[in-house]
PDB file of C-alpha atoms in Angstrom:
ATOM      1  CA  MET Z  19       0.890 185.329 -66.267  1.00 82.00           C
ATOM      2  CA  GLN Z  20      -3.118 186.377 -67.086  1.00 91.00           C
ATOM      3  CA  ALA Z  21      -5.874 184.129 -67.508  1.00 91.00           C
ATOM      4  CA  TYR Z  22      -9.317 184.906 -68.665  1.00 88.00           C
ATOM      5  CA  ALA Z  23     -12.349 183.496 -70.116  1.00 90.00           C
ATOM      6  CA  HIS Z  24     -14.395 184.232 -73.314  1.00 86.00           C
ATOM      7  CA  ARG Z  25     -17.596 182.372 -74.207  1.00 85.00           C
ATOM      8  CA  GLY Z  26     -16.862 179.816 -72.199  1.00 79.00           C
ATOM      9  CA  ASP Z  27     -12.997 179.459 -74.139  1.00 85.00           C
ATOM     10  CA  GLU Z  28      -9.944 179.290 -71.323  1.00 94.00           C
ATOM     11  CA  CYS Z  29      -6.885 181.275 -72.263  1.00 96.00           C
ATOM     12  CA  VAL Z  30      -3.683 181.606 -70.353  1.00 96.00           C
ATOM     13  CA  VAL Z  31      -1.243 184.785 -71.617  1.00 97.00           C
ATOM     14  CA  VAL Z  32       1.972 184.168 -70.218  1.00 98.00           C
ATOM     15  CA  ALA Z  33       5.618 184.966 -70.710  1.00 97.00           C
ATOM     16  CA  ARG Z  34       7.847 183.267 -73.227  1.00 97.00           C
ATOM     17  CA  ASP Z  35      10.464 182.242 -70.724  1.00 97.00           C
ATOM     18  CA  GLN Z  36       7.453 180.381 -68.777  1.00 97.00           C
ATOM     19  CA  LEU Z  37       5.968 178.337 -71.900  1.00 98.00           C
ATOM     20  CA  VAL Z  38       7.894 175.223 -71.752  1.00 98.00           C
ATOM     21  CA  ALA Z  39       7.214 174.875 -66.956  1.00 98.00           C
ATOM     22  CA  VAL Z  40       3.323 175.670 -67.831  1.00 97.00           C
ATOM     23  CA  ALA Z  41       3.070 173.707 -70.875  1.00 98.00           C
ATOM     24  CA  THR Z  42       4.404 171.004 -68.745  1.00 98.00           C
ATOM     25  CA  HIS Z  43       2.463 171.969 -65.724  1.00 97.00           C
ATOM     26  CA  CYS Z  44      -0.767 171.449 -68.206  1.00 97.00           C
ATOM     27  CA  ARG Z  45       0.064 167.716 -69.612  1.00 97.00           C
ATOM     28  CA  ASP Z  46       1.008 166.712 -65.890  1.00 97.00           C
ATOM     29  CA  GLU Z  47      -1.566 168.172 -63.318  1.00 97.00           C
ATOM     30  CA  PRO Z  48      -4.045 165.617 -62.977  1.00 96.00           C
ATOM     31  CA  SER Z  49      -6.932 167.787 -62.647  1.00 95.00           C
ATOM     32  CA  MET Z  50      -6.041 169.551 -66.443  1.00 96.00           C
ATOM     33  CA  HIS Z  51      -4.464 166.446 -68.056  1.00 97.00           C
ATOM     34  CA  PHE Z  52      -3.315 168.504 -71.221  1.00 97.00           C
ATOM     35  CA  ASP Z  53      -2.484 165.422 -73.677  1.00 96.00           C
ATOM     36  CA  MET Z  54      -3.222 167.075 -76.868  1.00 96.00           C
ATOM     37  CA  VAL Z  55      -1.699 170.273 -78.592  1.00 97.00           C
ATOM     38  CA  VAL Z  56      -4.504 170.377 -81.649  1.00 97.00           C
ATOM     39  CA  ASP Z  57      -2.784 173.489 -83.040  1.00 97.00           C
ATOM     40  CA  ILE Z  58      -0.075 176.075 -82.920  1.00 98.00           C
ATOM     41  CA  THR Z  59      -0.731 179.352 -84.724  1.00 98.00           C
ATOM     42  CA  ALA Z  60       0.167 183.065 -84.930  1.00 98.00           C
ATOM     43  CA  ILE Z  61      -1.630 186.025 -84.704  1.00 97.00           C
ATOM     44  CA  ASP Z  62      -0.535 189.207 -86.251  1.00 97.00           C
ATOM     45  CA  HIS Z  63      -1.683 192.490 -84.945  1.00 96.00           C
ATOM     46  CA  LEU Z  64       0.291 194.053 -87.129  1.00 94.00           C
ATOM     47  CA  GLU Z  65      -2.582 197.552 -87.814  1.00 90.00           C
ATOM     48  CA  THR Z  66      -3.163 197.063 -84.527  1.00 91.00           C
ATOM     49  CA  PHE Z  67      -0.287 196.493 -81.996  1.00 86.00           C
ATOM     50  CA  ASP Z  68       1.344 199.157 -79.912  1.00 86.00           C
ATOM     51  CA  GLU Z  69       3.177 196.639 -76.713  1.00 90.00           C
ATOM     52  CA  PHE Z  70       3.066 193.406 -79.102  1.00 94.00           C
ATOM     53  CA  ARG Z  71       3.159 192.516 -82.861  1.00 96.00           C
ATOM     54  CA  PHE Z  72       2.204 188.559 -82.590  1.00 97.00           C
ATOM     55  CA  GLU Z  73       0.790 186.359 -80.580  1.00 97.00           C
ATOM     56  CA  VAL Z  74       1.748 182.433 -80.581  1.00 98.00           C
ATOM     57  CA  VAL Z  75      -1.280 180.783 -79.506  1.00 98.00           C
ATOM     58  CA  TYR Z  76      -1.349 176.635 -78.455  1.00 98.00           C
ATOM     59  CA  HIS Z  77      -4.577 174.878 -78.700  1.00 97.00           C
ATOM     60  CA  LEU Z  78      -4.410 172.394 -75.736  1.00 97.00           C
ATOM     61  CA  TYR Z  79      -6.881 169.330 -75.616  1.00 97.00           C
ATOM     62  CA  SER Z  80      -7.447 167.135 -72.300  1.00 96.00           C
ATOM     63  CA  LEU Z  81      -9.162 163.475 -73.989  1.00 96.00           C
ATOM     64  CA  PRO Z  82      -9.689 162.144 -70.240  1.00 95.00           C
ATOM     65  CA  HIS Z  83     -11.732 165.149 -69.090  1.00 95.00           C
ATOM     66  CA  LYS Z  84     -12.771 166.552 -71.870  1.00 93.00           C
ATOM     67  CA  HIS Z  85     -11.784 170.154 -71.927  1.00 93.00           C
ATOM     68  CA  ARG Z  86      -9.835 172.848 -73.400  1.00 95.00           C
ATOM     69  CA  LEU Z  87      -7.648 175.710 -72.647  1.00 96.00           C
ATOM     70  CA  ARG Z  88      -5.546 178.593 -75.380  1.00 97.00           C
ATOM     71  CA  ILE Z  89      -2.618 179.601 -73.943  1.00 98.00           C
ATOM     72  CA  LYS Z  90      -0.930 182.854 -75.938  1.00 97.00           C
ATOM     73  CA  VAL Z  91       2.581 183.927 -75.742  1.00 98.00           C
ATOM     74  CA  ARG Z  92       2.749 187.454 -77.002  1.00 97.00           C
ATOM     75  CA  LEU Z  93       6.141 188.163 -79.052  1.00 97.00           C
ATOM     76  CA  ASP Z  94       7.669 192.006 -79.738  1.00 95.00           C
ATOM     77  CA  GLU Z  95       8.217 191.871 -84.038  1.00 92.00           C
ATOM     78  CA  ASP Z  96      11.749 192.632 -83.295  1.00 93.00           C
ATOM     79  CA  ASP Z  97      12.203 189.504 -81.637  1.00 96.00           C
ATOM     80  CA  VAL Z  98      10.009 186.265 -82.957  1.00 97.00           C
ATOM     81  CA  HIS Z  99      11.986 183.826 -81.103  1.00 97.00           C
ATOM     82  CA  VAL Z 100       9.641 181.356 -78.928  1.00 98.00           C
ATOM     83  CA  PRO Z 101      11.025 177.892 -76.768  1.00 98.00           C
ATOM     84  CA  SER Z 102       9.972 174.860 -78.459  1.00 98.00           C
ATOM     85  CA  VAL Z 103       6.983 172.533 -76.646  1.00 98.00           C
ATOM     86  CA  SER Z 104       7.629 169.692 -78.772  1.00 97.00           C
ATOM     87  CA  GLY Z 105       9.551 168.300 -75.532  1.00 96.00           C
ATOM     88  CA  VAL Z 106       5.964 168.145 -74.270  1.00 97.00           C
ATOM     89  CA  TRP Z 107       4.173 167.152 -77.008  1.00 97.00           C
ATOM     90  CA  LYS Z 108       5.373 165.044 -79.523  1.00 96.00           C
ATOM     91  CA  GLY Z 109       2.246 166.852 -81.984  1.00 95.00           C
ATOM     92  CA  ALA Z 110       4.090 170.110 -81.611  1.00 97.00           C
ATOM     93  CA  LEU Z 111       7.254 169.031 -84.112  1.00 96.00           C
ATOM     94  CA  TRP Z 112       4.410 169.490 -87.182  1.00 96.00           C
ATOM     95  CA  THR Z 113       2.244 172.469 -86.058  1.00 97.00           C
ATOM     96  CA  GLU Z 114       5.735 174.472 -85.369  1.00 98.00           C
ATOM     97  CA  ARG Z 115       7.451 174.078 -88.086  1.00 97.00           C
ATOM     98  CA  GLU Z 116       3.846 175.404 -90.115  1.00 97.00           C
ATOM     99  CA  THR Z 117       3.836 178.243 -87.588  1.00 98.00           C
ATOM    100  CA  TYR Z 118       7.889 178.717 -88.804  1.00 97.00           C
ATOM    101  CA  ASP Z 119       6.683 178.673 -92.153  1.00 97.00           C
ATOM    102  CA  MET Z 120       4.001 180.792 -92.731  1.00 97.00           C
ATOM    103  CA  PHE Z 121       4.716 183.582 -90.158  1.00 97.00           C
ATOM    104  CA  GLY Z 122       8.306 183.779 -89.353  1.00 96.00           C
ATOM    105  CA  ILE Z 123       8.656 182.919 -85.325  1.00 98.00           C
ATOM    106  CA  LEU Z 124      11.395 181.278 -84.369  1.00 98.00           C
ATOM    107  CA  PHE Z 125      10.698 177.909 -81.718  1.00 98.00           C
ATOM    108  CA  ASP Z 126      14.111 177.283 -80.226  1.00 98.00           C
ATOM    109  CA  GLY Z 127      15.193 173.975 -79.774  1.00 97.00           C
ATOM    110  CA  HIS Z 128      12.934 172.876 -82.479  1.00 97.00           C
ATOM    111  CA  PRO Z 129      15.018 169.447 -83.647  1.00 96.00           C
ATOM    112  CA  ASP Z 130      13.954 170.265 -87.176  1.00 95.00           C
ATOM    113  CA  LEU Z 131      12.760 173.931 -87.786  1.00 96.00           C
ATOM    114  CA  ARG Z 132      12.604 173.905 -91.800  1.00 94.00           C
ATOM    115  CA  ARG Z 133       9.748 174.933 -94.182  1.00 94.00           C
ATOM    116  CA  LEU Z 134       6.994 172.565 -93.981  1.00 93.00           C
ATOM    117  CA  LEU Z 135       4.396 173.657 -97.054  1.00 93.00           C
ATOM    118  CA  LEU Z 136       6.643 176.106 -99.214  1.00 91.00           C
ATOM    119  CA  TYR Z 137       9.385 175.400-100.500  1.00 87.00           C
ATOM    120  CA  PRO Z 138      12.849 176.626 -99.164  1.00 87.00           C
ATOM    121  CA  GLU Z 139      13.441 179.511-101.580  1.00 87.00           C
ATOM    122  CA  PHE Z 140      10.116 181.166-100.730  1.00 89.00           C
ATOM    123  CA  GLU Z 141      11.081 184.446 -99.319  1.00 90.00           C
ATOM    124  CA  GLY Z 142       9.226 186.183 -96.830  1.00 91.00           C
ATOM    125  CA  HIS Z 143       6.174 184.772 -94.536  1.00 93.00           C
ATOM    126  CA  PRO Z 144       2.631 184.960 -96.603  1.00 93.00           C
ATOM    127  CA  LEU Z 145       0.834 185.107 -93.425  1.00 95.00           C
ATOM    128  CA  ARG Z 146       2.585 188.349 -91.854  1.00 94.00           C
ATOM    129  CA  LYS Z 147      -0.024 191.106 -92.491  1.00 93.00           C
ATOM    130  CA  ASP Z 148       3.363 192.976 -94.335  1.00 92.00           C
ATOM    131  CA  TYR Z 149       3.838 189.973 -97.133  1.00 91.00           C
ATOM    132  CA  GLY Z 150       4.106 191.392-100.495  1.00 85.00           C
ATOM    133  CA  PHE Z 151       1.581 189.977-101.888  1.00 78.00           C
ATOM    134  CA  ALA Z 152       2.852 191.263-105.315  1.00 81.00           C
ATOM    135  CA  ASP Z 153       6.383 190.042-105.132  1.00 78.00           C
ATOM    136  CA  ILE Z 154       7.908 188.051-107.383  1.00 81.00           C
ATOM    137  CA  GLN Z 155       9.099 184.306-106.343  1.00 82.00           C
ATOM    138  CA  PRO Z 156      12.212 182.807-107.114  1.00 80.00           C
ATOM    139  CA  LEU Z 157      11.540 179.937-110.104  1.00 76.00           C
ATOM    140  CA  VAL Z 158      12.943 176.381-109.042  1.00 75.00           C
ATOM    141  CA  PRO Z 159      13.424 173.852-111.309  1.00 72.00           C
ATOM    142  CA  LEU Z 160      10.634 171.755-111.459  1.00 67.00           C
ATOM    143  CA  THR Z 161      11.141 167.318-111.244  1.00 64.00           C
ATOM    144  CA  ASP Z 162       9.362 165.206-113.547  1.00 63.00           C
ATOM    145  CA  ILE Z 163       6.561 164.573-111.451  1.00 63.00           C
ATOM    146  CA  GLY Z 164       6.178 169.100-110.778  1.00 59.00           C
ATOM    147  CA  VAL Z 165       7.658 169.235-107.455  1.00 60.00           C
ATOM    148  CA  PRO Z 166      10.319 171.862-107.229  1.00 56.00           C
ATOM    149  CA  MET Z 167      14.074 170.499-107.309  1.00 56.00           C
ATOM    150  CA  SER Z 168      15.158 171.648-104.196  1.00 55.00           C
ATOM    151  CA  LEU Z 169      12.326 169.582-102.556  1.00 53.00           C
ATOM    152  CA  GLY Z 170      13.558 166.316-103.670  1.00 51.00           C
ATOM    153  CA  THR Z 171      11.577 163.590-104.940  1.00 46.00           C
ATOM    154  CA  PRO Z 172       9.126 162.289-103.091  1.00 48.00           C
ATOM    155  CA  PHE Z 173       8.633 158.961-105.057  1.00 45.00           C
ATOM    156  CA  ALA Z 174      11.475 157.169-106.327  1.00 44.00           C
ATOM    157  CA  GLY Z 175      11.509 156.600-110.328  1.00 45.00           C
ATOM    158  CA  THR Z 176       9.317 157.865-113.221  1.00 46.00           C
ATOM    159  CA  ASN Z 177       5.515 157.502-112.840  1.00 45.00           C
ATOM    160  CA  ARG Z 178       5.854 154.241-115.323  1.00 44.00           C
ATOM    161  CA  GLU Z 179       8.005 152.735-112.556  1.00 45.00           C
ATOM    162  CA  ARG Z 180       5.271 153.641-109.780  1.00 43.00           C
ATOM    163  CA  GLY Z 181       2.797 152.137-112.044  1.00 45.00           C
ATOM    164  CA  ILE Z 182       0.696 155.055-112.012  1.00 45.00           C
ATOM    165  CA  ALA Z 183      -2.265 154.627-115.081  1.00 47.00           C
ATOM    166  CA  VAL Z 184      -2.762 157.819-117.740  1.00 46.00           C
ATOM    167  CA  GLY Z 185      -5.779 157.413-120.110  1.00 48.00           C
ATOM    168  CA  GLU Z 186      -8.591 158.149-120.188  1.00 48.00           C
ATOM    169  CA  GLY Z 187      -9.895 161.224-117.622  1.00 49.00           C
ATOM    170  CA  THR Z 188      -6.413 161.578-116.535  1.00 51.00           C
ATOM    171  CA  SER Z 189      -6.684 165.779-117.179  1.00 53.00           C
ATOM    172  CA  ALA Z 190      -4.412 167.852-119.946  1.00 56.00           C
ATOM    173  CA  ALA Z 191      -2.245 169.140-117.436  1.00 53.00           C
ATOM    174  CA  GLY Z 192      -1.821 165.920-115.505  1.00 53.00           C
ATOM    175  CA  LYS Z 193      -0.441 164.423-119.119  1.00 53.00           C
ATOM    176  CA  ALA Z 194       1.995 167.409-118.887  1.00 54.00           C
ATOM    177  CA  LEU Z 195       3.702 165.992-116.115  1.00 52.00           C
ATOM    178  CA  ILE Z 196       4.174 162.471-117.707  1.00 51.00           C
ATOM    179  CA  PRO Z 197       7.353 162.519-118.486  1.00 51.00           C
ATOM    180  CA  GLN Z 198       7.145 161.026-122.488  1.00 50.00           C
ATOM    181  CA  THR Z 199       9.693 158.905-123.670  1.00 47.00           C
ATOM    182  CA  THR Z 200       9.335 156.882-126.633  1.00 47.00           C
ATOM    183  CA  ALA Z 201       8.387 153.392-124.952  1.00 51.00           C
ATOM    184  CA  PHE Z 202       5.548 155.018-122.747  1.00 49.00           C
ATOM    185  CA  LYS Z 203       1.989 154.387-123.670  1.00 52.00           C
ATOM    186  CA  PRO Z 204      -0.809 156.244-122.352  1.00 53.00           C
ATOM    187  CA  ASP Z 205      -3.204 153.987-121.929  1.00 56.00           C
ATOM    188  CA  VAL Z 206      -1.230 150.567-120.614  1.00 54.00           C
ATOM    189  CA  VAL Z 207      -1.170 150.438-116.738  1.00 55.00           C
ATOM    190  CA  TYR Z 208       2.269 149.301-115.858  1.00 47.00           C
ATOM    191  CA  LYS Z 209       3.037 147.237-112.801  1.00 50.00           C
TER     192      LYS Z 209
END
C-alpha cells in the first residue's frame, strides 16, 4: 500500500486483493466514516505505462467529517479484473457499470455488470486510448421512439398513447421520431 497527498488531495494506492477490506475500513472506522462513493472511474496510461496500464480510481467523501479520499487500484492491461465495492456502497452499482462500459474494467461480484451508456452491440470501450474512433459500429434497428431495439422501449406505447404533444416548436428531427399514422394529428394534445 502506498499513500500520498498532493495539494490537499489524499490518495491511497492499494492492491486489488485488499480493495474491499480497505473500502470497508474507510466506511466503518468512526474517525474516517467515508459514507459516500462520489465516483468510480479509470485512467488509461497507454502511452506512459511500464508496470501497469490502468488505474481504477474511487473518489470517497465523508458527510459528517467533510473530507475526501481517493483510492487507486493499478491493473495490468492483460488482467482488468477488480472486486466490486457495491457491497460496501450501493452507490457504486452505477459507476462501476459506467467504468465497465467506457474502459472495459471488469468488476468481479457486481450483480448486474452490463453496459450503461452504450447499446449492448457496441464494440469496444471508447475511453480506452487504443479505441479506434474511425471504427464503424454495428447498426441496430430503432424502435418507434428512436431507441435501439436491443435496449428495449423505456416507455410503454407510442407518443400519442403517452400524451406527448407534437406541434409548434417541435423540431423536424423530433417529428420524424413520432409514428405517422392516419389517426395521429400533430397539433392535438392527446391525454
